[in-house]
């Protein structure tokens, strides 16, 4: 079996409102696949249909080659899901959260304890076994949610915004753990609106907005294709520069107080601009996924 | 080919609640232990002097042995009803426990079944404790009185199922005041609990027959007084019917609420 996940013309409507509008993608075995999109893009709605939480309006999903309606229990016993909210069980301790979750998978007690032990070491919480989960920091809770999703040794790990709301240290720690898992060949489906997360973790990704997929590809390819290699940013551009930029055939965005110029040979252009039009407030940097994202999804605020 | 929506895996949900219960059993044990003592003190010592005996099914019984089984019935109602309203609501709404469970091989139907079975189990635990306490005062006839234990489960499922149905429709936790005010409190007072049903006007007696608690009280009282006859089957049948109606309604209500 080649694909762990096949999504075809998937659609979801809530009382007539189209949240997911006919998307298709496939995730190969051992791949880390990202769904990147602003708030309200339809990421969570998509994920929820994949793990059988919400019914599909139309289209098809196959996980491990099985359709949800037929094989829901098999599918659910072979995937691990980190939902967007931290829904750890506050009535239970750290260890019990894992143990009792293992029971939902019908895992024998000694096997569950062994697995829980391993996972607590993996997420560096083995010294907090008997803490109440409400005593944990946000980062620790998130790591515990991750461990909980791994309790059944899943063949596909599904993560819905795994690092949203975390401080930079905790976020990097989670990324580290996810990279470990990726290196072990675990298939991962991840949603995020952090570009750094997507470029660092995902082999391939789609950018989604308003329920539709805008582009699909490898992070580097998408950057090259949609914005080029370099980006020049000019703060408070003067009239002369504006005129110069407009006269050329450059791809740029005018944000009023800021001018952003995309290109492949940024260095030469940068020298011209910085020598002739602005002495300071002008930088040259590598293009990132964020440039692609903002270019494709626009800059207006969501929600 | 597709896996059935309800399997014995619902026990896993029940076990989760048991594990939490075991963590605080020392506190949770106290109410069913102390409450009957308070009531028996108040009614047995305080009120019984004024009331004296009560005529029940053709013979006179002391007021204390008249109300002791009713207190058990009320507790069966309370334990399951409150477990599957407030406690289930907290798990569903605030703790998102059901959401987490739904990402595992459990189905929604199994989650709700496990919750209702747990509510009924709490009724059984409370009943066993109360029964032991009131038996110390010689208020229960054995072996008939033992039938109250399985009855507690049946009653627990009945009240848990309707409680779970309310949980599926209330917007906020405060809204449980409404079914308590309109459903639980009238039953508490008018189900033949503290005075015989026959003291009510005829129309009210008929109305009271619709209350599941009326039938539950009739059964606990008959069992504890040792008055077994075939007419009691009607009351059992009513409770069973009540379960058969509200259990599926609770599940479909929850499906409507949670599956989007
Ligand atoms: N249960 C629901 N009922 C109605 N609208 C919903 C529901 N869930 C999500 N939506 C709407 O669908 C859109 C996509 O939501 P979601 O999938 O949560 O986006 P994302 O996870 O990308 O932020 C949003 O506009 C959201 O308001
Ligand atoms: Mg989301």
Coordinates of C-alpha atoms and ligand atoms in Angstrom, one line a residue:
Chain A
X1 CA 0.0 0.0 0.0
X2 CA 1.5 3.2 -1.2
X3 CA -0.7 6.0 0.3
X4 CA -1.6 6.2 4.0
X5 CA -4.2 8.8 3.1
X6 CA -6.2 9.7 0.0
X7 CA -8.5 12.6 0.0
X8 CA -10.6 13.2 -3.1
X9 CA -13.0 16.1 -3.9
X10 CA -13.7 16.5 -0.2
X11 CA -16.4 18.9 0.8
X12 CA -17.9 20.0 4.1
X13 CA -20.8 22.4 4.5
X14 CA -22.3 23.7 7.8
X15 CA -25.9 24.8 7.2
X16 CA -25.1 25.9 3.7
X17 CA -21.7 27.5 4.6
X18 CA -18.9 25.9 2.7
X19 CA -16.0 25.2 5.0
X20 CA -14.1 22.7 2.8
X21 CA -14.7 23.1 -0.9
X22 CA -13.7 20.1 -2.9
X23 CA -10.1 19.5 -1.9
X24 CA -7.9 16.5 -3.0
X25 CA -4.5 15.4 -1.8
X26 CA -2.6 12.3 -1.0
X27 CA -0.1 11.4 1.7
X28 CA 2.5 8.7 1.0
X29 CA 3.8 6.3 3.5
X30 CA 6.5 7.9 5.7
X31 CA 5.8 11.4 4.5
X32 CA 5.1 14.5 6.6
X33 CA 2.4 16.4 4.9
X34 CA 1.2 19.8 5.9
X35 CA -2.0 21.7 5.5
X36 CA -1.1 25.4 5.8
X37 CA -3.7 28.0 6.1
X38 CA -5.0 31.1 7.9
X39 CA -7.7 30.9 10.6
X40 CA -11.0 29.6 9.2
X41 CA -9.3 28.1 6.1
X42 CA -11.0 24.7 6.9
X43 CA -8.0 22.8 8.3
X44 CA -9.7 21.5 11.4
X45 CA -12.9 20.6 9.4
X46 CA -10.7 18.6 7.0
X47 CA -8.9 16.8 9.8
X48 CA -12.1 16.0 11.7
X49 CA -13.5 14.3 8.6
X50 CA -10.3 12.3 8.2
X51 CA -10.4 10.8 11.7
X52 CA -14.1 10.1 11.5
X53 CA -15.3 12.8 13.9
X54 CA -17.5 14.6 11.5
X55 CA -19.5 13.2 8.5
X56 CA -18.3 14.0 5.0
X57 CA -20.7 16.2 3.0
X58 CA -19.4 14.8 -0.3
X59 CA -16.2 13.3 -1.7
X60 CA -14.0 10.5 -0.5
X61 CA -11.5 9.7 2.1
X62 CA -9.4 6.6 2.3
X63 CA -7.1 6.0 5.2
X64 CA -4.8 2.9 4.9
X65 CA -6.9 2.1 1.8
X66 CA -10.1 1.9 3.9
X67 CA -13.1 4.1 3.7
X68 CA -14.2 5.7 7.0
X69 CA -17.8 4.4 6.8
X70 CA -16.6 0.9 6.5
X71 CA -13.4 0.7 8.4
X72 CA -13.9 3.5 11.0
X73 CA -12.8 1.4 14.0
X74 CA -9.8 -0.1 12.3
X75 CA -8.8 3.3 11.1
X76 CA -9.3 5.0 14.5
X77 CA -7.3 2.3 16.2
X78 CA -4.3 2.8 13.8
X79 CA -4.1 6.6 13.9
X80 CA -3.0 9.0 16.6
X81 CA -4.7 12.4 16.9
X82 CA -3.6 15.6 18.5
X83 CA -6.6 17.8 18.5
X84 CA -6.4 21.5 18.4
X85 CA -7.5 22.0 22.1
X86 CA -5.6 20.5 24.9
X87 CA -8.2 18.1 26.0
X88 CA -6.2 16.2 28.5
X89 CA -8.3 14.6 31.3
X90 CA -8.0 17.0 34.3
X91 CA -9.4 14.4 36.6
X92 CA -6.4 12.2 36.1
X93 CA -2.6 12.3 36.6
X94 CA -0.1 12.5 33.9
X95 CA 0.5 8.7 33.9
X96 CA -3.2 7.9 34.2
X97 CA -3.9 10.1 31.2
X98 CA -1.8 7.7 29.1
X99 CA -2.9 4.6 30.8
X100 CA -6.6 5.3 30.5
X101 CA -6.2 6.4 26.9
X102 CA -4.5 3.1 26.2
X103 CA -7.6 1.3 27.5
X104 CA -9.8 3.0 24.9
X105 CA -7.6 1.1 22.4
X106 CA -8.2 -2.1 24.3
X107 CA -4.5 -2.3 25.1
X108 CA -3.6 -4.8 27.9
X109 CA -2.5 -3.1 31.1
X110 CA 1.1 -4.2 31.3
X111 CA 1.7 -3.2 27.7
X112 CA 0.0 0.1 28.3
X113 CA 2.2 0.8 31.3
X114 CA 5.4 -0.1 29.4
X115 CA 4.4 2.1 26.5
X116 CA 3.4 5.0 28.8
X117 CA 6.8 4.7 30.5
X118 CA 8.6 4.9 27.2
X119 CA 6.6 7.9 26.1
X120 CA 7.0 9.8 29.3
X121 CA 10.7 9.5 28.8
X122 CA 10.4 10.5 25.2
X123 CA 8.6 13.7 26.1
X124 CA 10.8 14.3 29.2
X125 CA 7.9 14.1 31.7
X126 CA 8.9 10.9 33.4
X127 CA 9.6 12.9 36.6
X128 CA 6.1 14.3 36.6
X129 CA 4.2 11.0 36.4
X130 CA 2.0 11.7 39.3
X131 CA 1.3 15.4 38.8
X132 CA -2.2 16.5 38.0
X133 CA -2.3 17.7 34.4
X134 CA -3.6 21.1 35.5
X135 CA -0.3 21.7 37.2
X136 CA 1.6 21.4 34.0
X137 CA 2.8 24.3 31.8
X138 CA 1.3 24.8 28.4
X139 CA 4.4 23.2 26.7
X140 CA 4.3 20.2 29.0
X141 CA 0.6 19.7 28.3
X142 CA 1.2 19.8 24.6
X143 CA 3.9 17.3 24.8
X144 CA 1.6 15.0 26.9
X145 CA -1.1 15.4 24.3
X146 CA 1.5 14.3 21.7
X147 CA 2.5 11.3 23.9
X148 CA -1.1 10.4 24.3
X149 CA -1.6 10.4 20.5
X150 CA 1.3 8.0 20.2
X151 CA 0.1 5.5 22.9
X152 CA -1.3 3.1 20.3
X153 CA 1.9 3.2 18.2
X154 CA 0.0 4.7 15.3
X155 CA 0.7 4.3 11.6
X156 CA -0.4 7.8 10.9
X157 CA -0.1 10.8 13.3
X158 CA -2.5 13.6 12.8
X159 CA -1.6 17.0 14.4
X160 CA -4.0 20.0 14.4
X161 CA -1.9 23.1 15.1
X162 CA 0.5 21.3 17.5
X163 CA 2.3 24.4 18.6
X164 CA -0.2 27.2 18.6
X165 CA -0.1 29.2 21.7
X166 CA 3.3 27.9 22.9
X167 CA 6.3 30.0 23.8
X168 CA 9.3 29.7 21.4
X169 CA 11.2 27.3 23.7
X170 CA 8.3 24.9 24.0
X171 CA 7.6 25.2 20.3
X172 CA 11.1 24.2 19.5
X173 CA 11.0 21.3 21.9
X174 CA 7.8 20.0 20.2
X175 CA 9.4 20.4 16.8
X176 CA 12.4 18.4 18.0
X177 CA 10.1 15.5 19.1
X178 CA 8.3 15.6 15.8
X179 CA 11.5 15.5 13.9
X180 CA 12.5 12.4 15.9
X181 CA 9.3 10.8 14.9
X182 CA 9.7 11.8 11.3
X183 CA 13.2 10.3 11.2
X184 CA 11.7 7.0 12.4
X185 CA 9.5 7.0 9.3
X186 CA 6.2 7.8 10.9
X187 CA 3.6 9.2 8.5
X188 CA 2.4 12.6 9.7
X189 CA -0.4 14.9 8.7
X190 CA 0.0 18.4 10.2
X191 CA -2.0 21.6 10.1
X192 CA -0.4 24.9 11.0
X193 CA -0.3 28.5 10.4
X194 CA 3.4 28.8 11.4
X195 CA 5.5 29.0 8.3
X196 CA 8.6 28.0 10.1
X197 CA 6.9 24.9 11.4
X198 CA 5.8 24.0 7.9
X199 CA 9.1 24.5 6.2
X200 CA 11.0 22.8 8.9
X201 CA 8.8 19.7 9.3
X202 CA 6.9 19.1 6.0
X203 CA 8.1 17.2 3.1
X204 CA 5.2 18.4 1.1
X205 CA 2.3 20.8 1.8
X206 CA -0.8 22.4 0.5
X207 CA -1.7 26.0 1.2
X208 CA -5.4 26.3 1.9
X209 CA -7.7 29.3 2.1
X210 CA -11.4 29.6 2.3
X211 CA -11.9 25.9 1.9
X212 CA -9.8 25.5 -1.2
X213 CA -6.3 24.4 -1.9
X214 CA -4.3 27.2 -3.6
X215 CA -1.0 25.4 -4.2
X216 CA 0.7 22.1 -3.5
X217 CA 4.3 21.2 -3.4
X218 CA 7.6 21.0 -1.5
X219 CA 8.3 24.0 0.6
X220 CA 11.4 25.0 -1.3
X221 CA 9.8 24.5 -4.7
X222 CA 6.8 26.6 -3.7
X223 CA 9.1 29.4 -2.6
X224 CA 11.1 29.4 -5.8
X225 CA 8.1 29.2 -8.0
X226 CA 6.0 31.9 -6.3
X227 CA 8.4 34.4 -4.9
X228 CA 11.8 33.6 -6.2
X229 CA 15.0 33.4 -4.2
X230 CA 15.3 36.8 -2.6
X231 CA 13.2 39.4 -1.1
X232 CA 14.0 43.1 -0.7
X233 CA 12.1 45.0 1.9
X234 CA 12.2 48.8 2.0
X235 CA 10.8 50.7 5.0
X236 CA 9.3 54.1 4.2
X237 CA 10.1 54.1 0.4
X238 CA 10.6 57.5 -1.1
X239 CA 8.8 58.8 -4.3
X240 CA 11.9 58.3 -6.4
X241 CA 12.2 54.7 -5.5
X242 CA 8.5 54.1 -6.1
X243 CA 8.8 55.5 -9.5
X244 CA 11.9 53.4 -10.3
X245 CA 10.2 50.2 -9.1
X246 CA 7.1 50.9 -11.1
X247 CA 9.1 51.5 -14.3
X248 CA 10.7 48.1 -14.2
X249 CA 9.1 44.7 -14.6
X250 CA 9.6 43.8 -11.0
X251 CA 7.2 41.8 -8.9
X252 CA 6.4 43.8 -5.8
X253 CA 3.9 44.6 -3.2
X254 CA 3.2 48.1 -1.9
X255 CA 2.1 48.1 1.7
X256 CA 2.3 51.9 2.1
X257 CA 5.0 52.2 4.7
X258 CA 6.8 49.2 3.3
X259 CA 7.7 48.0 -0.1
X260 CA 8.4 44.4 -0.8
X261 CA 10.2 43.3 -3.9
X262 CA 10.5 39.7 -5.0
X263 CA 13.1 38.4 -7.4
X264 CA 15.7 35.9 -8.5
X265 CA 18.6 38.2 -8.7
X266 CA 18.0 40.3 -5.7
X267 CA 21.6 41.1 -4.9
X268 CA 22.2 43.3 -7.9
X269 CA 18.9 45.1 -7.5
X270 CA 19.6 45.5 -3.8
X271 CA 22.8 47.3 -4.5
X272 CA 21.2 49.6 -6.9
X273 CA 18.4 50.4 -4.5
X274 CA 20.5 50.8 -1.4
X275 CA 23.1 52.9 -3.2
X276 CA 20.8 55.2 -5.0
X277 CA 17.4 55.4 -3.2
X278 CA 17.7 54.6 0.4
X279 CA 20.6 54.6 2.7
X280 CA 18.9 52.8 5.6
X281 CA 15.7 50.8 6.3
X282 CA 16.5 48.6 3.3
X283 CA 17.2 44.9 3.7
X284 CA 17.9 41.9 1.5
X285 CA 16.8 38.5 2.8
X286 CA 16.0 35.0 1.6
X287 CA 12.5 34.3 0.5
X288 CA 10.5 32.2 2.9
X289 CA 7.3 30.2 2.9
X290 CA 5.7 33.2 4.7
X291 CA 6.2 35.3 1.6
X292 CA 4.4 32.6 -0.5
X293 CA 1.7 32.4 2.1
X294 CA 1.0 36.1 2.3
X295 CA 1.3 36.5 -1.4
X296 CA -1.3 33.8 -2.1
X297 CA -3.7 34.4 0.8
X298 CA -3.5 38.1 1.0
X299 CA -2.8 40.4 4.0
X300 CA -6.2 41.2 5.3
X301 CA -7.0 40.1 8.8
X302 CA -8.8 36.8 9.4
X303 CA -11.4 36.5 12.3
Chain B
X1 CA -18.6 -5.2 7.1
X2 CA -18.7 -2.0 9.0
X3 CA -18.1 -2.2 12.7
X4 CA -21.2 -1.9 14.9
X5 CA -21.7 1.4 16.6
X6 CA -22.1 -0.1 20.0
X7 CA -19.9 -2.9 21.3
X8 CA -18.8 -3.9 24.7
X9 CA -16.0 -1.4 24.4
X10 CA -18.3 1.1 26.2
X11 CA -17.0 -0.5 29.3
X12 CA -13.8 1.5 28.7
X13 CA -15.7 4.7 29.3
X14 CA -17.3 3.3 32.4
X15 CA -13.9 2.3 33.7
X16 CA -12.5 5.8 33.2
X17 CA -15.2 7.1 35.5
X18 CA -14.6 4.3 38.0
X19 CA -10.9 5.2 38.1
X20 CA -11.7 8.8 38.9
X21 CA -14.2 7.7 41.5
X22 CA -11.6 5.5 43.1
X23 CA -9.3 8.4 43.5
X24 CA -11.9 10.2 45.7
X25 CA -14.0 7.4 47.0
X26 CA -13.5 8.5 50.6
X27 CA -15.4 11.8 49.9
X28 CA -17.9 10.2 47.6
X29 CA -18.8 7.5 50.1
X30 CA -19.9 10.0 52.7
X31 CA -23.2 11.4 51.3
X32 CA -25.0 8.0 50.9
X33 CA -23.7 7.0 54.3
X34 CA -24.7 10.1 56.2
X35 CA -27.8 11.3 54.4
X36 CA -30.1 8.5 55.4
X37 CA -28.9 9.0 59.0
X38 CA -29.9 12.7 58.8
X39 CA -33.2 11.9 57.3
X40 CA -34.0 9.1 59.7
X41 CA -33.1 11.3 62.6
X42 CA -35.3 14.2 61.3
X43 CA -38.2 12.1 60.2
X44 CA -37.9 9.1 62.5
X45 CA -37.4 11.1 65.7
X46 CA -38.9 14.5 64.8
X47 CA -41.8 13.9 62.4
X48 CA -42.8 10.3 63.2
X49 CA -44.1 11.5 66.7
X50 CA -46.6 13.6 64.9
X51 CA -47.5 11.2 62.1
X52 CA -47.5 7.9 63.9
X53 CA -48.1 5.0 61.6
X54 CA -49.1 5.0 57.9
X55 CA -51.6 2.6 56.2
X56 CA -49.8 1.0 53.2
X57 CA -51.2 -1.7 51.1
X58 CA -53.6 -2.8 53.8
X59 CA -51.5 -2.8 56.9
X60 CA -50.1 -0.2 59.2
X61 CA -46.4 0.4 59.1
X62 CA -44.3 2.8 61.1
X63 CA -43.6 6.1 59.4
X64 CA -39.9 5.5 59.4
X65 CA -40.1 2.2 57.6
X66 CA -42.5 3.9 55.2
X67 CA -40.1 6.6 54.2
X68 CA -36.8 4.7 54.4
X69 CA -37.3 2.9 51.1
X70 CA -38.5 6.1 49.5
X71 CA -35.2 7.8 50.5
X72 CA -33.4 5.0 48.8
X73 CA -35.5 5.5 45.6
X74 CA -34.8 9.2 45.7
X75 CA -31.1 8.5 46.0
X76 CA -31.2 6.2 43.0
X77 CA -32.8 9.1 41.1
X78 CA -30.4 11.7 42.3
X79 CA -27.2 9.7 41.8
X80 CA -27.9 8.8 38.2
X81 CA -29.6 12.0 37.3
X82 CA -26.9 14.3 38.7
X83 CA -24.1 12.2 37.3
X84 CA -25.5 12.3 33.8
X85 CA -26.4 16.0 33.9
X86 CA -23.9 18.1 35.8
X87 CA -21.0 15.7 35.8
X88 CA -21.4 14.5 32.2
X89 CA -21.9 18.1 31.1
X90 CA -18.6 19.1 32.7
X91 CA -16.8 16.2 31.0
X92 CA -18.5 17.0 27.7
X93 CA -18.4 20.8 27.6
X94 CA -15.6 22.0 29.9
X95 CA -13.1 19.1 29.9
X96 CA -13.7 18.0 26.3
X97 CA -13.3 14.4 27.5
X98 CA -15.8 13.1 24.9
X99 CA -13.9 14.9 22.1
X100 CA -10.7 13.2 23.1
X101 CA -12.4 9.8 23.3
X102 CA -13.9 10.3 19.8
X103 CA -10.4 10.3 18.4
X104 CA -9.9 6.7 19.7
X105 CA -11.7 3.5 18.5
X106 CA -14.7 4.5 20.7
X107 CA -17.9 5.5 19.0
X108 CA -20.1 8.3 20.3
X109 CA -22.8 5.7 21.1
X110 CA -20.3 3.8 23.3
X111 CA -19.3 6.9 25.1
X112 CA -22.8 7.8 26.0
X113 CA -23.7 4.3 26.9
X114 CA -20.6 4.1 29.1
X115 CA -21.7 7.4 30.8
X116 CA -25.2 6.2 31.5
X117 CA -24.0 2.8 32.8
X118 CA -21.7 4.7 35.1
X119 CA -24.6 6.9 36.4
X120 CA -26.5 3.7 37.1
X121 CA -23.5 2.2 38.8
X122 CA -23.3 5.2 41.1
X123 CA -27.0 4.6 41.9
X124 CA -26.1 1.0 42.8
X125 CA -23.2 2.0 45.0
X126 CA -25.2 4.6 46.9
X127 CA -28.1 2.1 47.3
X128 CA -25.9 -0.6 48.7
X129 CA -24.5 1.8 51.3
X130 CA -27.9 3.2 52.2
X131 CA -29.4 -0.2 52.4
X132 CA -26.7 -1.3 54.8
X133 CA -27.3 1.8 57.0
X134 CA -31.1 1.5 57.2
X135 CA -30.9 -2.3 57.7
X136 CA -29.0 -1.6 60.9
X137 CA -32.2 0.0 62.2
X138 CA -34.2 -3.1 61.2
X139 CA -36.1 -1.3 58.5
X140 CA -35.6 -3.7 55.7
X141 CA -37.1 -7.2 55.3
X142 CA -34.7 -9.8 53.9
X143 CA -34.2 -11.5 51.5
X144 CA -36.8 -9.5 49.6
X145 CA -34.9 -6.3 50.3
X146 CA -31.9 -7.5 48.2
X147 CA -34.0 -7.0 45.1
X148 CA -33.5 -3.3 45.7
X149 CA -29.9 -3.6 44.4
X150 CA -30.7 -4.7 40.8
X151 CA -33.6 -2.4 40.9
X152 CA -31.2 0.5 41.6
X153 CA -29.5 -0.3 38.3
X154 CA -32.7 -0.3 36.3
X155 CA -33.8 3.0 38.0
X156 CA -30.4 4.4 37.5
X157 CA -30.4 3.7 33.8
X158 CA -33.9 5.3 33.6
X159 CA -32.9 8.5 35.3
X160 CA -29.5 8.6 33.8
X161 CA -30.9 8.3 30.3
X162 CA -33.3 11.2 30.7
X163 CA -30.6 13.2 32.4
X164 CA -28.3 12.6 29.5
X165 CA -31.0 13.7 27.2
X166 CA -31.2 17.0 29.0
X167 CA -27.4 17.2 28.8
X168 CA -27.7 17.0 25.1
X169 CA -30.0 20.0 24.8
X170 CA -29.0 22.5 27.5
X171 CA -26.9 25.5 26.3
X172 CA -25.3 26.2 29.7
X173 CA -24.9 24.3 32.9
X174 CA -27.2 26.7 34.7
X175 CA -30.1 25.5 32.5
X176 CA -30.3 22.3 34.4
X177 CA -32.2 24.3 36.9
X178 CA -35.2 23.9 34.6
X179 CA -35.5 20.1 34.5
X180 CA -34.7 20.0 38.2
X181 CA -37.5 22.5 39.0
X182 CA -40.0 21.0 36.6
X183 CA -39.2 17.3 36.8
X184 CA -37.1 16.3 39.7
X185 CA -38.5 18.4 42.5
X186 CA -42.2 17.6 41.8
X187 CA -41.3 13.9 41.7
X188 CA -39.4 14.2 44.9
X189 CA -42.5 15.5 46.6
X190 CA -45.4 13.8 44.9
X191 CA -44.3 10.3 44.0
X192 CA -45.7 8.7 47.2
X193 CA -42.4 9.4 48.8
X194 CA -43.3 11.2 52.1
X195 CA -47.1 10.4 52.1
X196 CA -49.2 7.8 50.4
X197 CA -50.3 8.6 46.9
X198 CA -53.9 8.0 48.0
X199 CA -53.8 11.2 50.0
X200 CA -53.7 13.2 46.7
X201 CA -56.8 14.1 44.7
X202 CA -57.6 11.5 42.1
X203 CA -56.4 13.5 39.1
X204 CA -53.0 14.1 40.8
X205 CA -52.7 10.4 41.6
X206 CA -53.2 9.6 37.9
X207 CA -50.6 12.3 37.0
X208 CA -48.2 10.8 39.5
X209 CA -48.4 7.5 37.8
X210 CA -46.5 9.0 34.9
X211 CA -43.6 9.8 37.2
X212 CA -40.9 7.1 37.0
X213 CA -40.1 7.8 40.7
X214 CA -43.6 6.8 41.7
X215 CA -42.9 3.3 40.3
X216 CA -39.5 3.2 41.7
X217 CA -40.8 4.1 45.2
X218 CA -43.5 1.6 45.0
X219 CA -40.9 -1.1 44.1
X220 CA -38.3 -0.2 46.8
X221 CA -41.1 0.1 49.4
X222 CA -42.7 -3.2 48.5
X223 CA -39.3 -5.0 48.5
X224 CA -38.2 -3.5 51.8
X225 CA -41.5 -4.4 53.4
X226 CA -41.5 -7.8 51.9
X227 CA -44.8 -7.3 50.0
X228 CA -44.1 -9.0 46.7
X229 CA -46.9 -9.6 44.2
X230 CA -47.3 -9.8 40.5
X231 CA -48.7 -6.2 40.2
X232 CA -45.2 -5.0 40.8
X233 CA -44.3 -6.2 37.3
X234 CA -46.2 -3.3 35.9
X235 CA -44.0 -0.9 37.7
X236 CA -40.9 -2.7 36.5
X237 CA -42.3 -2.7 33.0
X238 CA -42.9 1.1 33.2
X239 CA -39.3 1.7 34.2
X240 CA -38.0 -0.5 31.5
X241 CA -40.2 1.3 29.0
X242 CA -38.9 4.6 30.3
X243 CA -35.3 3.3 29.6
X244 CA -36.2 2.1 26.2
X245 CA -37.6 5.5 25.2
X246 CA -35.0 7.8 26.8
X247 CA -31.8 5.8 26.1
X248 CA -32.1 6.1 22.3
X249 CA -33.3 9.7 22.6
X250 CA -30.2 10.5 24.8
X251 CA -27.9 9.0 22.1
X252 CA -29.5 10.7 19.2
X253 CA -29.6 14.0 21.2
X254 CA -25.9 13.7 21.8
X255 CA -25.2 12.8 18.2
X256 CA -27.0 15.9 17.2
X257 CA -25.1 18.0 19.7
X258 CA -21.6 16.7 19.2
X259 CA -21.3 15.4 15.6
X260 CA -20.9 18.4 13.4
Ligands
LIG1 N1 -19.5 23.3 13.7 C1 -19.5 24.4 12.9 N2 -20.6 25.0 12.5 C2 -20.6 26.1 11.7 N3 -19.4 26.6 11.1 C3 -18.3 26.0 11.4 C4 -18.2 24.8 12.3 N4 -16.9 24.4 12.4 C5 -16.2 25.3 11.6 N5 -17.0 26.2 11.0 C6 -16.6 27.2 10.1 O1 -15.9 26.6 9.1 C7 -14.8 27.4 8.7 C8 -13.5 26.6 8.8 O2 -13.2 26.3 10.1 P1 -12.0 25.4 10.6 O3 -12.0 24.2 9.8 O4 -12.1 25.3 12.1 O5 -10.8 26.3 10.1 P2 -9.3 26.3 10.6 O6 -9.0 25.1 11.4 O7 -8.5 26.3 9.3 O8 -9.0 27.5 11.4 C9 -14.7 28.6 9.6 O9 -15.3 29.7 9.0 C10 -15.6 28.2 10.8 O10 -16.3 29.3 11.3
LIG2 MG1 -8.3 24.8 13.3

